[in-house]
PDB file of C-alpha atoms in Angstrom:
ATOM      1  CA  UNK A   1       0.149   0.113  -0.089  1.00 44.00           C
ATOM      2  CA  UNK A   2       1.314   3.111  -1.060  1.00 44.00           C
ATOM      3  CA  UNK A   3       2.009   6.007   1.948  1.00 45.00           C
ATOM      4  CA  UNK A   4      -0.925   8.478  -0.009  1.00 43.00           C
ATOM      5  CA  UNK A   5      -2.492  11.110   1.892  1.00 43.00           C
ATOM      6  CA  UNK A   6      -6.164  11.390   1.076  1.00 39.00           C
ATOM      7  CA  UNK A   7      -7.885  15.134   1.330  1.00 40.00           C
ATOM      8  CA  UNK A   8     -11.662  14.639   1.598  1.00 40.00           C
ATOM      9  CA  UNK A   9     -13.520  16.971  -0.702  1.00 41.00           C
ATOM     10  CA  UNK A  10     -15.484  18.435   1.916  1.00 44.00           C
ATOM     11  CA  UNK A  11     -12.311  19.885   3.241  1.00 46.00           C
ATOM     12  CA  UNK A  12     -11.658  23.777   1.694  1.00 48.00           C
ATOM     13  CA  UNK A  13      -8.758  25.603   2.064  1.00 49.00           C
ATOM     14  CA  UNK A  14      -9.774  28.254   4.935  1.00 52.00           C
ATOM     15  CA  UNK A  15      -9.387  31.835   3.554  1.00 51.00           C
ATOM     16  CA  UNK A  16      -7.990  34.722   5.367  1.00 53.00           C
ATOM     17  CA  UNK A  17     -10.233  36.851   7.435  1.00 51.00           C
ATOM     18  CA  UNK A  18     -10.326  40.724   6.735  1.00 50.00           C
ATOM     19  CA  UNK A  19      -9.923  43.219   9.633  1.00 53.00           C
ATOM     20  CA  UNK A  20     -12.157  45.899   9.342  1.00 47.00           C
ATOM     21  CA  UNK A  21     -11.433  48.808  12.061  1.00 56.00           C
ATOM     22  CA  UNK A  22     -13.950  50.961  13.115  1.00 56.00           C
ATOM     23  CA  UNK A  23     -13.395  54.401  14.062  1.00 69.00           C
ATOM     24  CA  UNK A  24     -15.431  55.888  16.163  1.00 82.00           C
ATOM     25  CA  UNK A  25     -17.912  59.433  14.707  1.00 80.00           C
ATOM     26  CA  UNK A  26     -16.258  62.093  16.026  1.00 88.00           C
ATOM     27  CA  UNK A  27     -16.624  65.884  14.737  1.00 88.00           C
ATOM     28  CA  UNK A  28     -12.987  66.072  13.435  1.00 90.00           C
ATOM     29  CA  UNK A  29     -13.856  63.179  11.052  1.00 89.00           C
ATOM     30  CA  UNK A  30     -16.925  64.925  10.327  1.00 91.00           C
ATOM     31  CA  UNK A  31     -14.998  67.934   8.917  1.00 92.00           C
ATOM     32  CA  UNK A  32     -12.298  66.117   7.508  1.00 92.00           C
ATOM     33  CA  UNK A  33     -15.007  64.147   5.506  1.00 90.00           C
ATOM     34  CA  UNK A  34     -17.215  67.225   4.276  1.00 91.00           C
ATOM     35  CA  UNK A  35     -13.609  68.871   3.410  1.00 93.00           C
ATOM     36  CA  UNK A  36     -13.094  66.275   0.585  1.00 92.00           C
ATOM     37  CA  UNK A  37     -16.545  66.074  -0.205  1.00 91.00           C
ATOM     38  CA  UNK A  38     -16.819  70.134  -0.801  1.00 91.00           C
ATOM     39  CA  UNK A  39     -13.126  70.209  -2.421  1.00 90.00           C
ATOM     40  CA  UNK A  40     -13.797  66.968  -5.044  1.00 89.00           C
ATOM     41  CA  UNK A  41     -16.365  68.297  -6.562  1.00 86.00           C
ATOM     42  CA  UNK A  42     -15.375  70.311  -9.416  1.00 89.00           C
ATOM     43  CA  UNK A  43     -19.041  72.018 -10.148  1.00 87.00           C
ATOM     44  CA  UNK A  44     -17.571  73.626  -6.299  1.00 90.00           C
ATOM     45  CA  UNK A  45     -14.583  74.961  -7.543  1.00 91.00           C
ATOM     46  CA  UNK A  46     -15.585  76.587 -10.644  1.00 94.00           C
ATOM     47  CA  UNK A  47     -18.618  78.040  -8.707  1.00 94.00           C
ATOM     48  CA  UNK A  48     -16.790  79.491  -5.979  1.00 95.00           C
ATOM     49  CA  UNK A  49     -13.956  81.035  -8.666  1.00 96.00           C
ATOM     50  CA  UNK A  50     -16.952  82.703 -10.806  1.00 96.00           C
ATOM     51  CA  UNK A  51     -17.737  84.234  -7.094  1.00 97.00           C
ATOM     52  CA  UNK A  52     -14.697  85.190  -6.765  1.00 97.00           C
ATOM     53  CA  UNK A  53     -13.800  87.186  -9.918  1.00 97.00           C
ATOM     54  CA  UNK A  54     -16.989  89.045  -9.294  1.00 97.00           C
ATOM     55  CA  UNK A  55     -16.686  89.609  -5.998  1.00 97.00           C
ATOM     56  CA  UNK A  56     -12.766  90.858  -6.724  1.00 97.00           C
ATOM     57  CA  UNK A  57     -13.187  92.565 -10.763  1.00 96.00           C
ATOM     58  CA  UNK A  58     -16.773  94.082 -10.615  1.00 97.00           C
ATOM     59  CA  UNK A  59     -15.570  96.638  -8.403  1.00 96.00           C
ATOM     60  CA  UNK A  60     -12.680  97.840  -9.560  1.00 97.00           C
ATOM     61  CA  UNK A  61     -14.111  97.659 -13.434  1.00 97.00           C
ATOM     62  CA  UNK A  62     -16.603 100.421 -11.967  1.00 95.00           C
ATOM     63  CA  UNK A  63     -14.534 102.240 -10.016  1.00 96.00           C
ATOM     64  CA  UNK A  64     -12.368 102.231 -13.783  1.00 96.00           C
ATOM     65  CA  UNK A  65     -15.774 103.497 -15.652  1.00 95.00           C
ATOM     66  CA  UNK A  66     -16.082 106.212 -12.559  1.00 95.00           C
ATOM     67  CA  UNK A  67     -12.768 107.344 -13.164  1.00 94.00           C
ATOM     68  CA  UNK A  68     -12.487 107.786 -16.658  1.00 94.00           C
ATOM     69  CA  UNK A  69     -16.218 109.554 -17.006  1.00 93.00           C
ATOM     70  CA  UNK A  70     -15.836 111.851 -13.474  1.00 94.00           C
ATOM     71  CA  UNK A  71     -15.606 114.438 -15.672  1.00 89.00           C
ATOM     72  CA  UNK A  72     -18.894 114.233 -16.952  1.00 91.00           C
ATOM     73  CA  UNK A  73     -20.999 112.820 -14.239  1.00 92.00           C
ATOM     74  CA  UNK A  74     -23.321 115.028 -12.564  1.00 92.00           C
ATOM     75  CA  UNK A  75     -22.973 116.968  -9.274  1.00 90.00           C
ATOM     76  CA  UNK A  76     -25.038 115.053  -7.698  1.00 89.00           C
ATOM     77  CA  UNK A  77     -24.253 111.412  -8.446  1.00 90.00           C
ATOM     78  CA  UNK A  78     -20.195 113.069  -7.726  1.00 90.00           C
ATOM     79  CA  UNK A  79     -21.515 114.156  -3.979  1.00 89.00           C
ATOM     80  CA  UNK A  80     -23.032 110.715  -3.496  1.00 89.00           C
ATOM     81  CA  UNK A  81     -19.891 108.893  -4.692  1.00 93.00           C
ATOM     82  CA  UNK A  82     -18.181 106.687  -2.012  1.00 95.00           C
ATOM     83  CA  UNK A  83     -14.861 105.022  -2.861  1.00 96.00           C
ATOM     84  CA  UNK A  84     -15.118 101.934  -0.425  1.00 96.00           C
ATOM     85  CA  UNK A  85     -18.903 101.212  -1.376  1.00 95.00           C
ATOM     86  CA  UNK A  86     -17.546 101.395  -5.342  1.00 95.00           C
ATOM     87  CA  UNK A  87     -15.066  98.984  -4.587  1.00 97.00           C
ATOM     88  CA  UNK A  88     -17.518  96.363  -2.659  1.00 97.00           C
ATOM     89  CA  UNK A  89     -19.922  96.622  -6.038  1.00 96.00           C
ATOM     90  CA  UNK A  90     -19.321  93.163  -6.746  1.00 96.00           C
ATOM     91  CA  UNK A  91     -20.874  91.718  -3.382  1.00 97.00           C
ATOM     92  CA  UNK A  92     -24.270  91.969  -5.339  1.00 95.00           C
ATOM     93  CA  UNK A  93     -22.872  89.892  -8.335  1.00 96.00           C
ATOM     94  CA  UNK A  94     -20.740  87.267  -6.061  1.00 97.00           C
ATOM     95  CA  UNK A  95     -23.932  86.679  -3.407  1.00 97.00           C
ATOM     96  CA  UNK A  96     -25.721  84.902  -6.007  1.00 96.00           C
ATOM     97  CA  UNK A  97     -22.706  82.529  -6.827  1.00 96.00           C
ATOM     98  CA  UNK A  98     -22.112  82.103  -3.396  1.00 97.00           C
ATOM     99  CA  UNK A  99     -25.656  81.690  -2.270  1.00 97.00           C
ATOM    100  CA  UNK A 100     -26.116  78.762  -4.891  1.00 96.00           C
ATOM    101  CA  UNK A 101     -23.185  76.551  -4.245  1.00 96.00           C
ATOM    102  CA  UNK A 102     -24.480  77.025  -0.576  1.00 96.00           C
ATOM    103  CA  UNK A 103     -27.874  75.280  -1.684  1.00 96.00           C
ATOM    104  CA  UNK A 104     -25.707  73.015  -3.691  1.00 94.00           C
ATOM    105  CA  UNK A 105     -23.652  71.796  -1.038  1.00 94.00           C
ATOM    106  CA  UNK A 106     -26.683  69.960   0.801  1.00 93.00           C
ATOM    107  CA  UNK A 107     -29.303  69.924  -2.643  1.00 92.00           C
ATOM    108  CA  UNK A 108     -26.713  67.646  -4.451  1.00 89.00           C
ATOM    109  CA  UNK A 109     -26.660  64.867  -2.142  1.00 90.00           C
ATOM    110  CA  UNK A 110     -30.302  64.659  -2.019  1.00 89.00           C
ATOM    111  CA  UNK A 111     -30.495  64.499  -5.451  1.00 89.00           C
ATOM    112  CA  UNK A 112     -28.320  61.892  -5.837  1.00 88.00           C
ATOM    113  CA  UNK A 113     -28.616  59.882  -3.000  1.00 87.00           C
ATOM    114  CA  UNK A 114     -25.439  60.526  -1.237  1.00 89.00           C
ATOM    115  CA  UNK A 115     -27.123  61.845   1.839  1.00 89.00           C
ATOM    116  CA  UNK A 116     -28.070  58.100   2.442  1.00 89.00           C
ATOM    117  CA  UNK A 117     -24.604  57.070   2.528  1.00 88.00           C
ATOM    118  CA  UNK A 118     -23.587  60.394   4.680  1.00 88.00           C
ATOM    119  CA  UNK A 119     -26.675  59.478   7.131  1.00 87.00           C
ATOM    120  CA  UNK A 120     -25.408  55.783   7.755  1.00 86.00           C
ATOM    121  CA  UNK A 121     -22.192  57.084   8.211  1.00 87.00           C
ATOM    122  CA  UNK A 122     -23.335  59.663  10.883  1.00 88.00           C
ATOM    123  CA  UNK A 123     -25.746  58.277  12.568  1.00 85.00           C
ATOM    124  CA  UNK A 124     -26.449  61.181  14.639  1.00 89.00           C
ATOM    125  CA  UNK A 125     -27.249  62.924  11.618  1.00 89.00           C
ATOM    126  CA  UNK A 126     -26.855  66.760  12.677  1.00 93.00           C
ATOM    127  CA  UNK A 127     -23.052  66.643  13.015  1.00 93.00           C
ATOM    128  CA  UNK A 128     -23.473  66.487   8.909  1.00 93.00           C
ATOM    129  CA  UNK A 129     -25.343  69.868   8.745  1.00 95.00           C
ATOM    130  CA  UNK A 130     -22.988  71.216  11.429  1.00 95.00           C
ATOM    131  CA  UNK A 131     -19.673  69.952   9.282  1.00 95.00           C
ATOM    132  CA  UNK A 132     -21.641  70.999   5.512  1.00 96.00           C
ATOM    133  CA  UNK A 133     -21.720  74.842   7.042  1.00 96.00           C
ATOM    134  CA  UNK A 134     -18.754  74.662   9.456  1.00 97.00           C
ATOM    135  CA  UNK A 135     -16.612  73.635   6.651  1.00 97.00           C
ATOM    136  CA  UNK A 136     -18.627  75.754   3.671  1.00 97.00           C
ATOM    137  CA  UNK A 137     -18.695  78.971   6.061  1.00 97.00           C
ATOM    138  CA  UNK A 138     -14.828  79.105   6.349  1.00 97.00           C
ATOM    139  CA  UNK A 139     -13.872  78.026   2.922  1.00 97.00           C
ATOM    140  CA  UNK A 140     -16.399  81.419   2.018  1.00 97.00           C
ATOM    141  CA  UNK A 141     -15.269  83.623   4.399  1.00 98.00           C
ATOM    142  CA  UNK A 142     -11.463  82.957   3.483  1.00 98.00           C
ATOM    143  CA  UNK A 143     -12.508  83.515  -0.041  1.00 97.00           C
ATOM    144  CA  UNK A 144     -14.682  85.938  -0.271  1.00 98.00           C
ATOM    145  CA  UNK A 145     -12.250  88.230   2.589  1.00 98.00           C
ATOM    146  CA  UNK A 146      -9.456  87.755  -0.208  1.00 98.00           C
ATOM    147  CA  UNK A 147     -11.236  88.507  -3.004  1.00 98.00           C
ATOM    148  CA  UNK A 148     -12.425  91.918  -1.202  1.00 98.00           C
ATOM    149  CA  UNK A 149      -9.559  93.123  -0.254  1.00 98.00           C
ATOM    150  CA  UNK A 150      -8.111  92.768  -3.951  1.00 98.00           C
ATOM    151  CA  UNK A 151     -11.462  94.550  -5.127  1.00 98.00           C
ATOM    152  CA  UNK A 152     -10.523  97.354  -2.620  1.00 98.00           C
ATOM    153  CA  UNK A 153      -6.874  98.045  -3.578  1.00 97.00           C
ATOM    154  CA  UNK A 154      -7.352  97.357  -6.964  1.00 97.00           C
ATOM    155  CA  UNK A 155     -10.142  99.985  -7.276  1.00 97.00           C
ATOM    156  CA  UNK A 156      -8.226 102.410  -4.916  1.00 97.00           C
ATOM    157  CA  UNK A 157      -5.035 102.321  -7.390  1.00 96.00           C
ATOM    158  CA  UNK A 158      -7.921 103.088 -10.630  1.00 96.00           C
ATOM    159  CA  UNK A 159      -9.322 106.001  -8.585  1.00 96.00           C
ATOM    160  CA  UNK A 160      -6.091 107.639  -7.764  1.00 95.00           C
ATOM    161  CA  UNK A 161      -6.116 109.139 -11.659  1.00 92.00           C
ATOM    162  CA  UNK A 162      -8.998 111.020  -9.999  1.00 92.00           C
ATOM    163  CA  UNK A 163      -7.977 111.601  -6.752  1.00 93.00           C
ATOM    164  CA  UNK A 164     -11.288 109.738  -5.129  1.00 94.00           C
ATOM    165  CA  UNK A 165      -9.028 107.015  -3.661  1.00 95.00           C
ATOM    166  CA  UNK A 166      -9.420 106.840   0.169  1.00 95.00           C
ATOM    167  CA  UNK A 167      -7.333 104.397   2.349  1.00 95.00           C
ATOM    168  CA  UNK A 168      -7.890 101.244   4.313  1.00 96.00           C
ATOM    169  CA  UNK A 169      -7.198 102.980   7.907  1.00 95.00           C
ATOM    170  CA  UNK A 170     -10.116 105.691   6.762  1.00 95.00           C
ATOM    171  CA  UNK A 171     -13.071 105.037   9.565  1.00 94.00           C
ATOM    172  CA  UNK A 172     -14.713 102.860   8.821  1.00 95.00           C
ATOM    173  CA  UNK A 173     -12.900 101.466   5.847  1.00 97.00           C
ATOM    174  CA  UNK A 174     -11.391  98.039   7.152  1.00 97.00           C
ATOM    175  CA  UNK A 175     -14.777  97.040   8.619  1.00 97.00           C
ATOM    176  CA  UNK A 176     -16.860  97.302   5.347  1.00 97.00           C
ATOM    177  CA  UNK A 177     -14.000  95.276   3.713  1.00 97.00           C
ATOM    178  CA  UNK A 178     -13.874  92.684   5.896  1.00 97.00           C
ATOM    179  CA  UNK A 179     -17.615  93.083   6.306  1.00 97.00           C
ATOM    180  CA  UNK A 180     -18.404  91.890   2.655  1.00 97.00           C
ATOM    181  CA  UNK A 181     -16.476  88.684   3.825  1.00 97.00           C
ATOM    182  CA  UNK A 182     -18.494  88.129   6.323  1.00 98.00           C
ATOM    183  CA  UNK A 183     -21.722  89.166   4.173  1.00 98.00           C
ATOM    184  CA  UNK A 184     -20.838  86.525   1.781  1.00 98.00           C
ATOM    185  CA  UNK A 185     -20.425  84.135   4.456  1.00 98.00           C
ATOM    186  CA  UNK A 186     -23.972  84.727   5.758  1.00 98.00           C
ATOM    187  CA  UNK A 187     -25.436  84.387   2.719  1.00 98.00           C
ATOM    188  CA  UNK A 188     -23.868  81.153   1.633  1.00 97.00           C
ATOM    189  CA  UNK A 189     -24.739  79.623   5.224  1.00 97.00           C
ATOM    190  CA  UNK A 190     -28.527  80.908   4.595  1.00 98.00           C
ATOM    191  CA  UNK A 191     -27.982  78.697   1.060  1.00 97.00           C
ATOM    192  CA  UNK A 192     -27.267  75.891   3.064  1.00 97.00           C
ATOM    193  CA  UNK A 193     -29.872  75.983   5.143  1.00 97.00           C
ATOM    194  CA  UNK A 194     -32.764  76.662   2.475  1.00 97.00           C
ATOM    195  CA  UNK A 195     -31.295  73.239   0.736  1.00 95.00           C
ATOM    196  CA  UNK A 196     -31.057  71.153   3.788  1.00 94.00           C
ATOM    197  CA  UNK A 197     -35.271  72.657   4.789  1.00 95.00           C
ATOM    198  CA  UNK A 198     -36.261  72.123   1.082  1.00 94.00           C
ATOM    199  CA  UNK A 199     -34.431  69.323  -0.176  1.00 92.00           C
ATOM    200  CA  UNK A 200     -35.066  70.327  -3.678  1.00 92.00           C
ATOM    201  CA  UNK A 201     -32.488  72.683  -5.991  1.00 93.00           C
ATOM    202  CA  UNK A 202     -34.788  74.393  -7.975  1.00 94.00           C
ATOM    203  CA  UNK A 203     -36.995  75.456  -5.043  1.00 95.00           C
ATOM    204  CA  UNK A 204     -33.924  76.500  -2.787  1.00 96.00           C
ATOM    205  CA  UNK A 205     -32.232  78.605  -5.183  1.00 96.00           C
ATOM    206  CA  UNK A 206     -35.442  80.314  -5.942  1.00 96.00           C
ATOM    207  CA  UNK A 207     -36.316  81.337  -2.313  1.00 96.00           C
ATOM    208  CA  UNK A 208     -33.036  82.284  -1.492  1.00 96.00           C
ATOM    209  CA  UNK A 209     -33.069  84.600  -4.853  1.00 95.00           C
ATOM    210  CA  UNK A 210     -36.263  86.091  -3.858  1.00 95.00           C
ATOM    211  CA  UNK A 211     -35.547  86.494  -0.103  1.00 94.00           C
ATOM    212  CA  UNK A 212     -32.191  88.122  -1.261  1.00 94.00           C
ATOM    213  CA  UNK A 213     -33.570  90.056  -4.212  1.00 93.00           C
ATOM    214  CA  UNK A 214     -37.375  89.966  -5.111  1.00 94.00           C
ATOM    215  CA  UNK A 215     -38.217  91.073  -1.710  1.00 94.00           C
ATOM    216  CA  UNK A 216     -36.861  94.203  -1.089  1.00 93.00           C
ATOM    217  CA  UNK A 217     -38.359  95.423  -4.536  1.00 93.00           C
ATOM    218  CA  UNK A 218     -41.739  94.162  -3.463  1.00 93.00           C
ATOM    219  CA  UNK A 219     -41.167  96.141   0.213  1.00 93.00           C
ATOM    220  CA  UNK A 220     -40.023  99.232  -1.595  1.00 91.00           C
ATOM    221  CA  UNK A 221     -43.532  99.617  -3.514  1.00 91.00           C
ATOM    222  CA  UNK A 222     -45.381  99.828  -0.227  1.00 91.00           C
ATOM    223  CA  UNK A 223     -46.142 103.153   0.956  1.00 91.00           C
ATOM    224  CA  UNK A 224     -43.216 105.103   2.655  1.00 87.00           C
ATOM    225  CA  UNK A 225     -44.424 104.835   6.225  1.00 85.00           C
ATOM    226  CA  UNK A 226     -44.329 100.882   6.496  1.00 90.00           C
ATOM    227  CA  UNK A 227     -41.583 100.668   4.223  1.00 90.00           C
ATOM    228  CA  UNK A 228     -39.463 102.527   6.759  1.00 90.00           C
ATOM    229  CA  UNK A 229     -40.539 100.218   9.438  1.00 90.00           C
ATOM    230  CA  UNK A 230     -39.889  96.672   7.774  1.00 94.00           C
ATOM    231  CA  UNK A 231     -36.655  97.218   5.072  1.00 94.00           C
ATOM    232  CA  UNK A 232     -34.333  97.455   7.492  1.00 95.00           C
ATOM    233  CA  UNK A 233     -34.680  94.211   8.963  1.00 96.00           C
ATOM    234  CA  UNK A 234     -35.120  92.492   5.686  1.00 96.00           C
ATOM    235  CA  UNK A 235     -31.540  89.852   5.477  1.00 95.00           C
ATOM    236  CA  UNK A 236     -29.652  91.556   2.753  1.00 95.00           C
ATOM    237  CA  UNK A 237     -30.546  95.319   3.539  1.00 95.00           C
ATOM    238  CA  UNK A 238     -29.710  94.255   7.436  1.00 96.00           C
ATOM    239  CA  UNK A 239     -26.625  92.397   6.442  1.00 96.00           C
ATOM    240  CA  UNK A 240     -25.438  95.215   3.820  1.00 95.00           C
ATOM    241  CA  UNK A 241     -25.210  97.978   6.657  1.00 95.00           C
ATOM    242  CA  UNK A 242     -21.902  96.408   7.574  1.00 95.00           C
ATOM    243  CA  UNK A 243     -20.509  97.539   3.858  1.00 95.00           C
ATOM    244  CA  UNK A 244     -20.866 101.377   4.306  1.00 93.00           C
ATOM    245  CA  UNK A 245     -17.982 103.193   6.111  1.00 94.00           C
ATOM    246  CA  UNK A 246     -20.939 105.608   7.380  1.00 91.00           C
ATOM    247  CA  UNK A 247     -24.377 104.345   8.391  1.00 89.00           C
ATOM    248  CA  UNK A 248     -27.256 105.320   5.882  1.00 86.00           C
ATOM    249  CA  UNK A 249     -30.055 107.234   6.488  1.00 84.00           C
ATOM    250  CA  UNK A 250     -33.478 104.548   7.057  1.00 85.00           C
ATOM    251  CA  UNK A 251     -30.129 101.663   7.970  1.00 91.00           C
ATOM    252  CA  UNK A 252     -29.613  99.614  10.870  1.00 95.00           C
ATOM    253  CA  UNK A 253     -26.305 100.484  12.444  1.00 95.00           C
ATOM    254  CA  UNK A 254     -23.245  98.296  10.922  1.00 95.00           C
ATOM    255  CA  UNK A 255     -22.773  95.101  13.635  1.00 96.00           C
ATOM    256  CA  UNK A 256     -26.929  95.830  14.501  1.00 96.00           C
ATOM    257  CA  UNK A 257     -27.493  95.273  11.216  1.00 96.00           C
ATOM    258  CA  UNK A 258     -25.479  91.770  10.345  1.00 97.00           C
ATOM    259  CA  UNK A 259     -26.876  90.556  13.721  1.00 97.00           C
ATOM    260  CA  UNK A 260     -30.263  90.856  12.778  1.00 97.00           C
ATOM    261  CA  UNK A 261     -28.737  88.844   9.438  1.00 97.00           C
ATOM    262  CA  UNK A 262     -27.474  85.888  11.198  1.00 97.00           C
ATOM    263  CA  UNK A 263     -30.635  85.503  13.175  1.00 98.00           C
ATOM    264  CA  UNK A 264     -32.252  85.121  10.000  1.00 97.00           C
ATOM    265  CA  UNK A 265     -29.327  82.310   9.023  1.00 97.00           C
ATOM    266  CA  UNK A 266     -29.550  80.229  12.722  1.00 97.00           C
ATOM    267  CA  UNK A 267     -33.040  80.148  12.775  1.00 97.00           C
ATOM    268  CA  UNK A 268     -32.964  78.655   9.017  1.00 97.00           C
ATOM    269  CA  UNK A 269     -30.314  76.356   9.854  1.00 97.00           C
ATOM    270  CA  UNK A 270     -32.552  75.574  13.133  1.00 97.00           C
ATOM    271  CA  UNK A 271     -35.156  74.728  10.682  1.00 96.00           C
ATOM    272  CA  UNK A 272     -33.047  73.140   8.680  1.00 96.00           C
ATOM    273  CA  UNK A 273     -31.585  70.547  11.462  1.00 95.00           C
ATOM    274  CA  UNK A 274     -35.424  70.181  12.547  1.00 95.00           C
ATOM    275  CA  UNK A 275     -36.416  69.019   8.970  1.00 94.00           C
ATOM    276  CA  UNK A 276     -32.560  66.379   9.100  1.00 92.00           C
ATOM    277  CA  UNK A 277     -34.017  64.666  12.119  1.00 89.00           C
ATOM    278  CA  UNK A 278     -37.492  64.341  11.749  1.00 88.00           C
ATOM    279  CA  UNK A 279     -37.426  63.416   8.203  1.00 82.00           C
ATOM    280  CA  UNK A 280     -36.310  60.513   6.032  1.00 76.00           C
ATOM    281  CA  UNK A 281     -33.555  60.632   3.442  1.00 64.00           C
TER     282      UNK A 281
END
């Protein structure tokens, strides 16, 4: 008899066991995840670049046109000209790009279904919203503040031809320039909140544009006795008080107006948190 080892057909080699390390969900890891998602999307980079160029470029262009036409402008237009506000004109256009991007930060995940994976990874849900808000807010604040500084110094350089320039150390100017970055950041956070509340990109963007652009126009149609009591407290009007070196007639004080705008953003984010916690994805 040959010494042959018989292997039973029922015996199978044992497969190596894969070791998966499960890590605890922390706010730091949520923030890192949201940062990766934000910077990995090409649409995010493009939209943020558009907002940056609008904020930095429109004010310089407007100031250059003003300097070129200064000799033909009326006395009233000359008296009302403010070199700081001229430099920051781009915020009116940049806010649209920033607000839309804020909406897409969260509504885009609902559209693709990725939000289910995000909420599965973070079962408590709310850290996802806070993470998106913090990461997007920080990126927007840095980018728009840099763009605002570029707009200011660029605009003042072209206004020197007519000796219309001001300096960053002049009363209220630094606060206005930095305030443009703060204002646009809060606009973006309102966009994030509306995206979380409505979970629909088109609806959230329409609501945001209505609040920023359409609502002030509608209020202006009211009798002056009513308009004067409402208009200063609208989100955009309240926030824009921060962008003027001096307090304008009929507007709130700069930091008071900005605080009112922040209250709007906080209420919207609380509403988005309530919806996220109560409704299925």
